[in-house]
PDB file of C-alpha atoms and ligand atoms in Angstrom:
ATOM      1  CA  MET A   1      -7.709 -32.971 -15.403  1.00 50.00           C
ATOM      2  CA  PRO A   2      -7.290 -35.771 -17.640  1.00 52.00           C
ATOM      3  CA  GLY A   3      -9.929 -38.179 -17.864  1.00 49.00           C
ATOM      4  CA  LYS A   4     -12.478 -35.644 -16.658  1.00 52.00           C
ATOM      5  CA  SER A   5     -11.950 -33.655 -20.137  1.00 48.00           C
ATOM      6  CA  ALA A   6     -11.362 -36.637 -22.289  1.00 53.00           C
ATOM      7  CA  ASP A   7     -14.689 -36.366 -23.729  1.00 58.00           C
ATOM      8  CA  LYS A   8     -14.318 -32.934 -24.799  1.00 61.00           C
ATOM      9  CA  LYS A   9     -11.004 -31.581 -26.413  1.00 66.00           C
ATOM     10  CA  PRO A  10      -9.781 -27.763 -24.920  1.00 73.00           C
ATOM     11  CA  SER A  11      -9.971 -25.679 -28.099  1.00 89.00           C
ATOM     12  CA  PHE A  12      -6.774 -23.870 -26.441  1.00 94.00           C
ATOM     13  CA  SER A  13      -4.313 -25.185 -23.730  1.00 96.00           C
ATOM     14  CA  ASP A  14      -1.048 -23.431 -22.288  1.00 97.00           C
ATOM     15  CA  THR A  15       0.869 -23.146 -19.241  1.00 98.00           C
ATOM     16  CA  PHE A  16       2.659 -20.635 -17.292  1.00 98.00           C
ATOM     17  CA  SER A  17       4.970 -20.390 -14.810  1.00 97.00           C
ATOM     18  CA  VAL A  18       5.097 -18.276 -11.757  1.00 97.00           C
ATOM     19  CA  VAL A  19       7.959 -17.512  -9.391  1.00 96.00           C
ATOM     20  CA  GLY A  20       7.304 -17.351  -5.773  1.00 96.00           C
ATOM     21  CA  GLY A  21       8.160 -14.221  -3.772  1.00 94.00           C
ATOM     22  CA  ASN A  22       9.003 -12.154  -7.103  1.00 92.00           C
ATOM     23  CA  PHE A  23       6.661  -9.141  -6.402  1.00 91.00           C
ATOM     24  CA  ASP A  24       8.114  -6.854  -9.334  1.00 87.00           C
ATOM     25  CA  ASP A  25       6.465  -9.021 -12.078  1.00 84.00           C
ATOM     26  CA  ALA A  26       3.300 -10.049  -9.846  1.00 85.00           C
ATOM     27  CA  GLY A  27       0.323 -10.026 -12.305  1.00 91.00           C
ATOM     28  CA  ARG A  28       2.381 -10.868 -15.467  1.00 93.00           C
ATOM     29  CA  VAL A  29       0.410 -14.314 -16.065  1.00 97.00           C
ATOM     30  CA  SER A  30      -3.026 -12.820 -15.177  1.00 96.00           C
ATOM     31  CA  SER A  31      -2.434 -10.114 -17.717  1.00 94.00           C
ATOM     32  CA  ARG A  32      -1.452 -12.788 -20.315  1.00 96.00           C
ATOM     33  CA  ILE A  33      -4.398 -14.821 -19.863  1.00 97.00           C
ATOM     34  CA  LYS A  34      -6.572 -11.815 -20.091  1.00 96.00           C
ATOM     35  CA  GLY A  35      -4.944 -11.124 -23.352  1.00 96.00           C
ATOM     36  CA  ILE A  36      -5.364 -14.331 -24.556  1.00 97.00           C
ATOM     37  CA  LEU A  37      -9.338 -14.282 -23.426  1.00 97.00           C
ATOM     38  CA  LYS A  38      -9.813 -11.254 -25.044  1.00 96.00           C
ATOM     39  CA  LYS A  39      -8.090 -12.126 -28.240  1.00 96.00           C
ATOM     40  CA  MET A  40     -10.937 -15.246 -28.364  1.00 96.00           C
ATOM     41  CA  CYS A  41     -13.603 -12.466 -28.073  1.00 95.00           C
ATOM     42  CA  LEU A  42     -15.371 -13.986 -25.192  1.00 96.00           C
ATOM     43  CA  PRO A  43     -18.358 -12.030 -23.281  1.00 95.00           C
ATOM     44  CA  PHE A  44     -16.933  -9.301 -21.036  1.00 93.00           C
ATOM     45  CA  GLU A  45     -18.313 -10.669 -18.024  1.00 94.00           C
ATOM     46  CA  VAL A  46     -16.639 -14.209 -18.586  1.00 97.00           C
ATOM     47  CA  ILE A  47     -13.387 -12.577 -18.740  1.00 97.00           C
ATOM     48  CA  ARG A  48     -13.782 -10.245 -16.067  1.00 95.00           C
ATOM     49  CA  LYS A  49     -14.523 -13.408 -13.668  1.00 97.00           C
ATOM     50  CA  ALA A  50     -11.589 -15.376 -14.742  1.00 98.00           C
ATOM     51  CA  ALA A  51      -8.975 -12.333 -14.474  1.00 96.00           C
ATOM     52  CA  ILE A  52     -10.150 -11.891 -10.810  1.00 96.00           C
ATOM     53  CA  CYS A  53      -9.619 -15.496 -10.120  1.00 98.00           C
ATOM     54  CA  THR A  54      -6.357 -15.511 -12.243  1.00 98.00           C
ATOM     55  CA  PHE A  55      -4.881 -12.620 -10.357  1.00 97.00           C
ATOM     56  CA  GLU A  56      -5.740 -13.894  -6.722  1.00 97.00           C
ATOM     57  CA  ALA A  57      -4.420 -17.474  -7.631  1.00 98.00           C
ATOM     58  CA  GLU A  58      -1.273 -15.820  -8.927  1.00 97.00           C
ATOM     59  CA  MET A  59      -0.941 -13.612  -6.141  1.00 97.00           C
ATOM     60  CA  ASN A  60      -1.157 -16.255  -3.851  1.00 97.00           C
ATOM     61  CA  ILE A  61       1.698 -18.441  -5.383  1.00 97.00           C
ATOM     62  CA  VAL A  62       3.783 -15.319  -5.181  1.00 96.00           C
ATOM     63  CA  CYS A  63       3.023 -14.737  -1.822  1.00 96.00           C
ATOM     64  CA  TYR A  64       3.116 -18.542  -0.398  1.00 97.00           C
ATOM     65  CA  ALA A  65       4.957 -20.625  -2.718  1.00 97.00           C
ATOM     66  CA  GLN A  66       8.189 -21.345  -4.323  1.00 97.00           C
ATOM     67  CA  ARG A  67       6.806 -21.775  -7.569  1.00 98.00           C
ATOM     68  CA  GLY A  68       3.639 -22.565  -9.501  1.00 98.00           C
ATOM     69  CA  ASP A  69       1.957 -23.455 -12.784  1.00 98.00           C
ATOM     70  CA  ILE A  70      -1.229 -21.848 -14.145  1.00 98.00           C
ATOM     71  CA  THR A  71      -3.032 -23.911 -17.132  1.00 98.00           C
ATOM     72  CA  LEU A  72      -5.357 -22.222 -19.006  1.00 98.00           C
ATOM     73  CA  SER A  73      -7.885 -24.450 -21.147  1.00 98.00           C
ATOM     74  CA  VAL A  74     -10.702 -22.863 -22.989  1.00 97.00           C
ATOM     75  CA  ASP A  75     -13.137 -25.043 -24.855  1.00 94.00           C
ATOM     76  CA  GLU A  76     -16.702 -24.333 -26.368  1.00 92.00           C
ATOM     77  CA  ASP A  77     -18.699 -23.619 -23.284  1.00 95.00           C
ATOM     78  CA  ARG A  78     -16.006 -22.877 -20.477  1.00 97.00           C
ATOM     79  CA  ILE A  79     -12.841 -21.960 -19.366  1.00 98.00           C
ATOM     80  CA  VAL A  80     -10.611 -24.073 -17.000  1.00 98.00           C
ATOM     81  CA  ILE A  81      -7.718 -22.579 -14.770  1.00 98.00           C
ATOM     82  CA  GLU A  82      -5.712 -24.961 -12.798  1.00 98.00           C
ATOM     83  CA  VAL A  83      -3.051 -23.706 -10.639  1.00 98.00           C
ATOM     84  CA  VAL A  84      -0.687 -26.151  -9.042  1.00 98.00           C
ATOM     85  CA  ASP A  85       2.206 -24.779  -6.778  1.00 98.00           C
ATOM     86  CA  GLN A  86       4.939 -25.915  -4.813  1.00 98.00           C
ATOM     87  CA  GLY A  87       4.942 -24.324  -1.609  1.00 97.00           C
ATOM     88  CA  GLU A  88       3.912 -24.008   2.155  1.00 96.00           C
ATOM     89  CA  GLY A  89       0.420 -25.581   1.667  1.00 98.00           C
ATOM     90  CA  ILE A  90      -2.543 -24.880   3.727  1.00 98.00           C
ATOM     91  CA  PRO A  91      -3.329 -26.485   6.892  1.00 98.00           C
ATOM     92  CA  ASP A  92      -7.085 -25.463   7.476  1.00 98.00           C
ATOM     93  CA  ILE A  93      -8.750 -24.715   4.210  1.00 98.00           C
ATOM     94  CA  ASP A  94     -11.984 -23.822   5.570  1.00 97.00           C
ATOM     95  CA  LEU A  95     -10.002 -20.968   7.882  1.00 98.00           C
ATOM     96  CA  ALA A  96      -8.089 -19.773   4.865  1.00 98.00           C
ATOM     97  CA  MET A  97     -11.449 -19.173   2.920  1.00 97.00           C
ATOM     98  CA  GLN A  98     -12.733 -17.027   5.319  1.00 96.00           C
ATOM     99  CA  ALA A  99     -12.783 -13.271   4.647  1.00 95.00           C
ATOM    100  CA  GLY A 100      -9.953 -11.391   6.258  1.00 95.00           C
ATOM    101  CA  TYR A 101      -7.949 -14.295   7.475  1.00 97.00           C
ATOM    102  CA  SER A 102      -4.378 -13.916   6.370  1.00 97.00           C
ATOM    103  CA  THR A 103      -1.129 -15.298   7.390  1.00 97.00           C
ATOM    104  CA  SER A 104       0.672 -12.424   5.233  1.00 96.00           C
ATOM    105  CA  THR A 105       3.701 -10.750   6.279  1.00 94.00           C
ATOM    106  CA  ALA A 106       3.616  -6.733   7.007  1.00 94.00           C
ATOM    107  CA  LYS A 107       5.593  -6.571   3.840  1.00 92.00           C
ATOM    108  CA  ILE A 108       3.336  -8.358   1.840  1.00 94.00           C
ATOM    109  CA  ARG A 109       0.513  -6.062   3.178  1.00 94.00           C
ATOM    110  CA  GLU A 110       2.326  -2.874   2.442  1.00 91.00           C
ATOM    111  CA  MET A 111       2.103  -3.710  -0.990  1.00 92.00           C
ATOM    112  CA  GLY A 112      -1.471  -4.088  -0.864  1.00 93.00           C
ATOM    113  CA  PHE A 113      -1.841  -7.438  -0.929  1.00 94.00           C
ATOM    114  CA  GLY A 114      -2.964  -9.905   2.086  1.00 94.00           C
ATOM    115  CA  ALA A 115      -6.516  -8.465   2.898  1.00 94.00           C
ATOM    116  CA  GLY A 116      -7.388 -12.100   3.275  1.00 96.00           C
ATOM    117  CA  MET A 117     -10.132 -11.506   0.572  1.00 96.00           C
ATOM    118  CA  GLY A 118      -8.340 -13.815  -2.265  1.00 97.00           C
ATOM    119  CA  LEU A 119      -9.635 -17.078  -1.786  1.00 98.00           C
ATOM    120  CA  MET A 120     -13.204 -15.384  -1.119  1.00 96.00           C
ATOM    121  CA  ASN A 121     -12.991 -13.683  -4.361  1.00 96.00           C
ATOM    122  CA  ILE A 122     -12.387 -16.930  -6.445  1.00 98.00           C
ATOM    123  CA  ASP A 123     -14.967 -18.613  -4.589  1.00 97.00           C
ATOM    124  CA  ARG A 124     -17.407 -15.802  -5.530  1.00 97.00           C
ATOM    125  CA  TYR A 125     -16.470 -15.275  -9.310  1.00 97.00           C
ATOM    126  CA  ALA A 126     -15.629 -18.761 -10.368  1.00 98.00           C
ATOM    127  CA  ASP A 127     -18.815 -20.594 -11.519  1.00 98.00           C
ATOM    128  CA  ASP A 128     -17.103 -23.816  -9.768  1.00 98.00           C
ATOM    129  CA  PHE A 129     -13.793 -23.746  -7.420  1.00 98.00           C
ATOM    130  CA  ASP A 130     -12.048 -26.850  -6.147  1.00 98.00           C
ATOM    131  CA  ILE A 131      -9.021 -26.606  -3.700  1.00 98.00           C
ATOM    132  CA  THR A 132      -6.738 -29.108  -2.285  1.00 98.00           C
ATOM    133  CA  SER A 133      -3.806 -28.395  -0.467  1.00 98.00           C
ATOM    134  CA  GLU A 134      -0.857 -30.665   1.485  1.00 98.00           C
ATOM    135  CA  VAL A 135       1.223 -29.194   4.355  1.00 98.00           C
ATOM    136  CA  GLY A 136       4.799 -28.431   3.229  1.00 96.00           C
ATOM    137  CA  LYS A 137       3.961 -29.535  -0.556  1.00 98.00           C
ATOM    138  CA  GLY A 138       1.458 -27.536  -2.194  1.00 98.00           C
ATOM    139  CA  THR A 139      -1.794 -26.214  -3.237  1.00 98.00           C
ATOM    140  CA  LYS A 140      -3.718 -27.052  -6.231  1.00 98.00           C
ATOM    141  CA  LEU A 141      -7.016 -25.060  -7.370  1.00 98.00           C
ATOM    142  CA  VAL A 142      -9.069 -25.682 -10.175  1.00 98.00           C
ATOM    143  CA  MET A 143     -11.574 -22.559 -11.276  1.00 98.00           C
ATOM    144  CA  ILE A 144     -14.226 -22.813 -13.934  1.00 98.00           C
ATOM    145  CA  VAL A 145     -15.787 -20.056 -15.721  1.00 98.00           C
ATOM    146  CA  ASN A 146     -18.714 -21.388 -17.789  1.00 98.00           C
ATOM    147  CA  ILE A 147     -18.847 -19.384 -21.446  1.00 96.00           C
ATOM    148  CA  THR A 148     -22.645 -18.537 -21.321  1.00 83.00           C
ATOM    149  CA  GLU A 149     -23.566 -15.639 -24.074  1.00 68.00           C
ATOM    150  CA  GLY A 150     -24.910 -12.676 -22.479  1.00 55.00           C
ATOM    151  CA  SER A 151     -23.614 -13.223 -19.028  1.00 48.00           C
TER     152      SER A 151
ATOM    153  CA  MET B   9     -16.186  13.077 -18.930  1.00 94.00           C
ATOM    154  CA  GLU B  10     -12.611  13.203 -20.151  1.00 96.00           C
ATOM    155  CA  LEU B  11      -9.854  12.220 -17.798  1.00 98.00           C
ATOM    156  CA  GLY B  12      -7.973  15.227 -19.112  1.00 98.00           C
ATOM    157  CA  PHE B  13     -10.673  17.168 -17.720  1.00 97.00           C
ATOM    158  CA  ILE B  14     -10.576  15.825 -14.280  1.00 98.00           C
ATOM    159  CA  VAL B  15      -6.493  16.429 -14.563  1.00 98.00           C
ATOM    160  CA  LYS B  16      -7.273  20.405 -15.146  1.00 98.00           C
ATOM    161  CA  ASN B  17      -9.758  20.702 -12.554  1.00 98.00           C
ATOM    162  CA  LEU B  18      -7.859  19.004  -9.641  1.00 98.00           C
ATOM    163  CA  LYS B  19      -4.370  19.990 -10.942  1.00 98.00           C
ATOM    164  CA  LEU B  20      -3.191  16.587 -11.167  1.00 98.00           C
ATOM    165  CA  MET B  21       0.194  15.985 -12.158  1.00 98.00           C
ATOM    166  CA  VAL B  22       0.148  13.462 -14.947  1.00 98.00           C
ATOM    167  CA  ARG B  23       3.352  11.244 -14.475  1.00 98.00           C
ATOM    168  CA  SER B  24       2.462   8.579 -17.175  1.00 98.00           C
ATOM    169  CA  GLY B  25      -0.043   7.912 -20.003  1.00 98.00           C
ATOM    170  CA  SER B  26      -0.638  11.208 -21.015  1.00 97.00           C
ATOM    171  CA  GLU B  27      -1.755   9.558 -24.388  1.00 97.00           C
ATOM    172  CA  ASN B  28      -4.580   8.282 -22.757  1.00 97.00           C
ATOM    173  CA  LEU B  29      -6.225  11.421 -20.983  1.00 98.00           C
ATOM    174  CA  THR B  30      -9.127  11.327 -23.432  1.00 97.00           C
ATOM    175  CA  VAL B  31     -10.547   8.321 -21.951  1.00 96.00           C
ATOM    176  CA  ASP B  32     -14.221   8.855 -21.044  1.00 95.00           C
ATOM    177  CA  VAL B  33     -14.777   8.568 -16.862  1.00 96.00           C
ATOM    178  CA  ASN B  34     -17.792   8.027 -15.521  1.00 88.00           C
ATOM    179  CA  GLY B  35     -16.915   6.713 -12.156  1.00 96.00           C
ATOM    180  CA  GLY B  36     -14.341   5.948  -9.879  1.00 98.00           C
ATOM    181  CA  TYR B  37     -13.234   3.473  -7.012  1.00 98.00           C
ATOM    182  CA  VAL B  38     -10.981   4.277  -3.985  1.00 98.00           C
ATOM    183  CA  GLY B  39      -9.037   1.351  -2.309  1.00 97.00           C
ATOM    184  CA  ASP B  40      -5.723   0.497  -1.058  1.00 97.00           C
ATOM    185  CA  LEU B  41      -6.507  -3.199  -0.932  1.00 96.00           C
ATOM    186  CA  LEU B  42      -5.840  -5.087  -4.449  1.00 96.00           C
ATOM    187  CA  SER B  43      -8.128  -7.788  -3.661  1.00 95.00           C
ATOM    188  CA  ASP B  44     -10.654  -5.438  -3.205  1.00 96.00           C
ATOM    189  CA  VAL B  45      -9.916  -3.178  -6.144  1.00 97.00           C
ATOM    190  CA  ILE B  46      -9.762  -6.299  -8.425  1.00 96.00           C
ATOM    191  CA  ALA B  47     -13.057  -7.700  -7.326  1.00 95.00           C
ATOM    192  CA  ASN B  48     -15.237  -4.205  -7.202  1.00 96.00           C
ATOM    193  CA  SER B  49     -13.935  -1.943  -9.436  1.00 97.00           C
ATOM    194  CA  LYS B  50     -15.482  -1.472 -12.754  1.00 96.00           C
ATOM    195  CA  GLN B  51     -14.023  -1.208 -15.992  1.00 95.00           C
ATOM    196  CA  GLY B  52     -13.359   2.619 -17.044  1.00 96.00           C
ATOM    197  CA  ASP B  53     -13.178   3.791 -13.453  1.00 98.00           C
ATOM    198  CA  ILE B  54     -10.545   6.158 -12.270  1.00 98.00           C
ATOM    199  CA  TRP B  55      -8.770   4.628  -9.347  1.00 98.00           C
ATOM    200  CA  ILE B  56      -7.534   6.417  -6.232  1.00 98.00           C
ATOM    201  CA  THR B  57      -5.036   5.243  -3.900  1.00 98.00           C
ATOM    202  CA  ARG B  58      -2.108   5.543  -2.105  1.00 96.00           C
ATOM    203  CA  GLN B  59      -0.320   2.507  -3.172  1.00 96.00           C
ATOM    204  CA  ILE B  60       2.565   3.273  -5.114  1.00 96.00           C
ATOM    205  CA  HIS B  61       4.300  -0.354  -5.663  1.00 94.00           C
ATOM    206  CA  GLN B  62       4.088  -1.305  -9.274  1.00 93.00           C
ATOM    207  CA  ASN B  63       1.411  -3.977  -8.882  1.00 94.00           C
ATOM    208  CA  ILE B  64      -1.130  -1.286  -9.250  1.00 96.00           C
ATOM    209  CA  VAL B  65      -0.293  -1.089 -12.886  1.00 96.00           C
ATOM    210  CA  ALA B  66      -1.335  -4.754 -13.167  1.00 95.00           C
ATOM    211  CA  VAL B  67      -4.489  -4.320 -11.457  1.00 96.00           C
ATOM    212  CA  ALA B  68      -5.539  -1.240 -13.588  1.00 97.00           C
ATOM    213  CA  THR B  69      -4.528  -2.795 -16.784  1.00 95.00           C
ATOM    214  CA  LEU B  70      -6.392  -6.007 -15.711  1.00 95.00           C
ATOM    215  CA  LYS B  71      -9.661  -4.165 -14.899  1.00 95.00           C
ATOM    216  CA  ASP B  72      -9.104  -1.818 -17.731  1.00 95.00           C
ATOM    217  CA  LEU B  73      -9.614   1.202 -15.557  1.00 97.00           C
ATOM    218  CA  ALA B  74      -9.223   4.525 -16.849  1.00 98.00           C
ATOM    219  CA  GLY B  75      -5.818   5.630 -14.800  1.00 98.00           C
ATOM    220  CA  ILE B  76      -4.578   5.828 -11.500  1.00 98.00           C
ATOM    221  CA  ILE B  77      -4.825   8.806  -8.996  1.00 98.00           C
ATOM    222  CA  LEU B  78      -1.863   8.943  -6.260  1.00 98.00           C
ATOM    223  CA  VAL B  79      -3.360  10.809  -3.305  1.00 98.00           C
ATOM    224  CA  ASP B  80      -1.180  13.260  -0.545  1.00 98.00           C
ATOM    225  CA  ASN B  81       1.506  14.041  -3.033  1.00 98.00           C
ATOM    226  CA  ASN B  82       2.642  10.142  -3.222  1.00 98.00           C
ATOM    227  CA  GLU B  83       5.290   9.710  -6.132  1.00 98.00           C
ATOM    228  CA  PRO B  84       4.746   6.090  -7.932  1.00 97.00           C
ATOM    229  CA  ALA B  85       7.608   4.152  -7.487  1.00 96.00           C
ATOM    230  CA  ARG B  86      10.519   4.248 -10.140  1.00 96.00           C
ATOM    231  CA  GLU B  87       9.218   0.629 -11.207  1.00 94.00           C
ATOM    232  CA  THR B  88       5.675   1.701 -11.230  1.00 96.00           C
ATOM    233  CA  LEU B  89       6.450   4.671 -13.508  1.00 97.00           C
ATOM    234  CA  GLU B  90       8.475   2.363 -16.122  1.00 96.00           C
ATOM    235  CA  LYS B  91       5.771   0.010 -16.002  1.00 95.00           C
ATOM    236  CA  ALA B  92       2.838   2.605 -16.275  1.00 97.00           C
ATOM    237  CA  ILE B  93       5.000   4.396 -19.261  1.00 97.00           C
ATOM    238  CA  ARG B  94       5.108   0.920 -20.929  1.00 95.00           C
ATOM    239  CA  GLU B  95       1.501   0.011 -20.819  1.00 94.00           C
ATOM    240  CA  MET B  96       0.400   3.620 -21.280  1.00 97.00           C
ATOM    241  CA  VAL B  97      -1.537   3.554 -18.085  1.00 98.00           C
ATOM    242  CA  PRO B  98      -2.126   7.207 -16.942  1.00 98.00           C
ATOM    243  CA  VAL B  99      -0.850   7.721 -13.221  1.00 98.00           C
ATOM    244  CA  MET B 100      -1.344  11.125 -11.733  1.00 98.00           C
ATOM    245  CA  VAL B 101      -0.367  12.738  -8.376  1.00 98.00           C
ATOM    246  CA  SER B 102      -2.876  14.560  -6.499  1.00 98.00           C
ATOM    247  CA  GLU B 103      -1.783  16.960  -3.840  1.00 98.00           C
ATOM    248  CA  LEU B 104      -5.200  16.477  -1.677  1.00 98.00           C
ATOM    249  CA  PRO B 105      -5.612  13.858   0.599  1.00 98.00           C
ATOM    250  CA  CYS B 106      -7.649  10.946  -0.667  1.00 98.00           C
ATOM    251  CA  PHE B 107     -11.383  12.233   0.659  1.00 98.00           C
ATOM    252  CA  GLU B 108     -11.218  15.499  -0.823  1.00 98.00           C
ATOM    253  CA  THR B 109      -9.704  14.015  -4.208  1.00 98.00           C
ATOM    254  CA  ALA B 110     -12.287  11.514  -4.553  1.00 98.00           C
ATOM    255  CA  GLY B 111     -15.118  14.128  -3.380  1.00 98.00           C
ATOM    256  CA  ARG B 112     -14.412  16.761  -5.906  1.00 98.00           C
ATOM    257  CA  ILE B 113     -14.051  14.141  -8.782  1.00 98.00           C
ATOM    258  CA  TYR B 114     -17.483  12.589  -7.554  1.00 97.00           C
ATOM    259  CA  GLN B 115     -18.913  16.077  -8.022  1.00 97.00           C
ATOM    260  CA  LEU B 116     -17.483  16.659 -11.136  1.00 97.00           C
ATOM    261  CA  ILE B 117     -19.196  13.496 -12.525  1.00 95.00           C
ATOM    262  CA  ALA B 118     -22.519  14.406 -10.447  1.00 93.00           C
ATOM    263  CA  ALA B 119     -22.475  17.831 -12.210  1.00 93.00           C
ATOM    264  CA  ARG B 120     -22.066  16.480 -15.532  1.00 86.00           C
ATOM    265  CA  GLU B 121     -24.900  14.053 -15.317  1.00 79.00           C
ATOM    266  CA  LYS B 122     -27.597  16.420 -14.276  1.00 73.00           C
TER     267      LYS B 122
HETATM  268  N1  LIG C  25      -1.220 -21.267  -2.516  1.00 66.36           N
HETATM  269  C1  LIG C  25      -1.327 -20.883  -1.144  1.00 66.36           C
HETATM  270  N2  LIG C  25      -0.158 -21.643  -0.622  1.00 66.36           N
HETATM  271  C2  LIG C  25      -0.315 -21.659   0.843  1.00 66.36           C
HETATM  272  N3  LIG C  25      -0.907 -20.883   1.365  1.00 66.36           N
HETATM  273  C3  LIG C  25      -1.961 -20.323   0.704  1.00 66.36           C
HETATM  274  C4  LIG C  25      -2.173 -20.312  -0.448  1.00 66.36           C
HETATM  275  N4  LIG C  25      -3.243 -19.586  -0.853  1.00 66.36           N
HETATM  276  C5  LIG C  25      -3.713 -19.050   0.151  1.00 66.36           C
HETATM  277  N5  LIG C  25      -3.080 -19.610   1.300  1.00 66.36           N
HETATM  278  C6  LIG C  25      -3.149 -19.088   2.749  1.00 66.36           C
HETATM  279  O1  LIG C  25      -4.554 -18.698   2.770  1.00 66.36           O
HETATM  280  C7  LIG C  25      -4.604 -17.357   3.199  1.00 66.36           C
HETATM  281  C8  LIG C  25      -5.796 -16.642   2.768  1.00 66.36           C
HETATM  282  O2  LIG C  25      -5.597 -16.535   1.379  1.00 66.36           O
HETATM  283  P1  LIG C  25      -6.427 -15.415   0.644  1.00 66.36           P
HETATM  284  O3  LIG C  25      -7.647 -15.165   0.731  1.00 66.36           O
HETATM  285  O4  LIG C  25      -5.916 -15.288  -0.613  1.00 66.36           O
HETATM  286  O5  LIG C  25      -5.804 -13.945   1.293  1.00 66.36           O
HETATM  287  P2  LIG C  25      -4.583 -13.445   1.377  1.00 66.36           P
HETATM  288  O6  LIG C  25      -3.625 -14.078   0.226  1.00 66.36           O
HETATM  289  O7  LIG C  25      -4.696 -11.780   1.517  1.00 66.36           O
HETATM  290  O8  LIG C  25      -4.036 -14.062   2.847  1.00 66.36           O
HETATM  291  C9  LIG C  25      -3.346 -16.506   3.099  1.00 66.36           C
HETATM  292  O9  LIG C  25      -3.074 -16.060   3.988  1.00 66.36           O
HETATM  293  C10 LIG C  25      -2.405 -18.182   3.199  1.00 66.36           C
HETATM  294  O10 LIG C  25      -2.222 -18.469   4.545  1.00 66.36           O
HETATM  295 MG1  LIG C  26      -4.372 -14.060  -1.566  1.00 66.36          MG
END
């Protein structure tokens, strides 16, 4: 993100790490981030969209990566959530984005994850969404939610 | 309608969050897929599910849901219960299957709206 945001200093920025495979504490970072956004008194719908995107991204780190970092940056007119993980990566992003496509295990599904709707949800609720991935190395998501009054 | 009214009417067993039974419920959502519930439930919904894993508490707090009803006498996992008590999220157990649980609550809300 450096360069892109050079002209606009974020008024808030913090990074949270997520441990892969730890389903017991899953959703912790999403809850933290939601709490921060709530304290900023952002519009309800903006927080809702950011919470959905962050939760799905966090769960994908837990399901498919060894670890990852979620960086939340907020400035006057948008929320940027950057998610970088060290994990298995995604061989075919177009396929992974399709509703219902999932490589999740039976164990993951038993807990209610792995419906193959995560990336689709992010695409639907983020105002801007970019995903890049390298097999065997990791995946990077940039999700943007615009802060517009009355949204 | 108060969540407590639903609890009484359906004879739900309250396992956590009893301090939050005065919350207002105007709708509900039924689902076992967390991605579905996260995306499509609304704030204040009562969530009916058979998932008992502790991630349901994270979903309920993230979406500001009124509470979680586990159907068919499913009890919350121990970690789920501990987390729900900590976060004061009402987790309730219904002896009825999912269809009946949802149907009865739907009727209660619809009758109240008339
Ligand atoms: N961070 C990630 N690292 C590796 N693979 C991923 C990651 N995120 C998603 N995937 C792959 O994309 C598929 C679809 O992801 P998603 O839409 O979130 O659905 P689900 O997680 O329910 O399978 C996953 O099953 C997995 O194969
Ligand atoms: Mg997913």
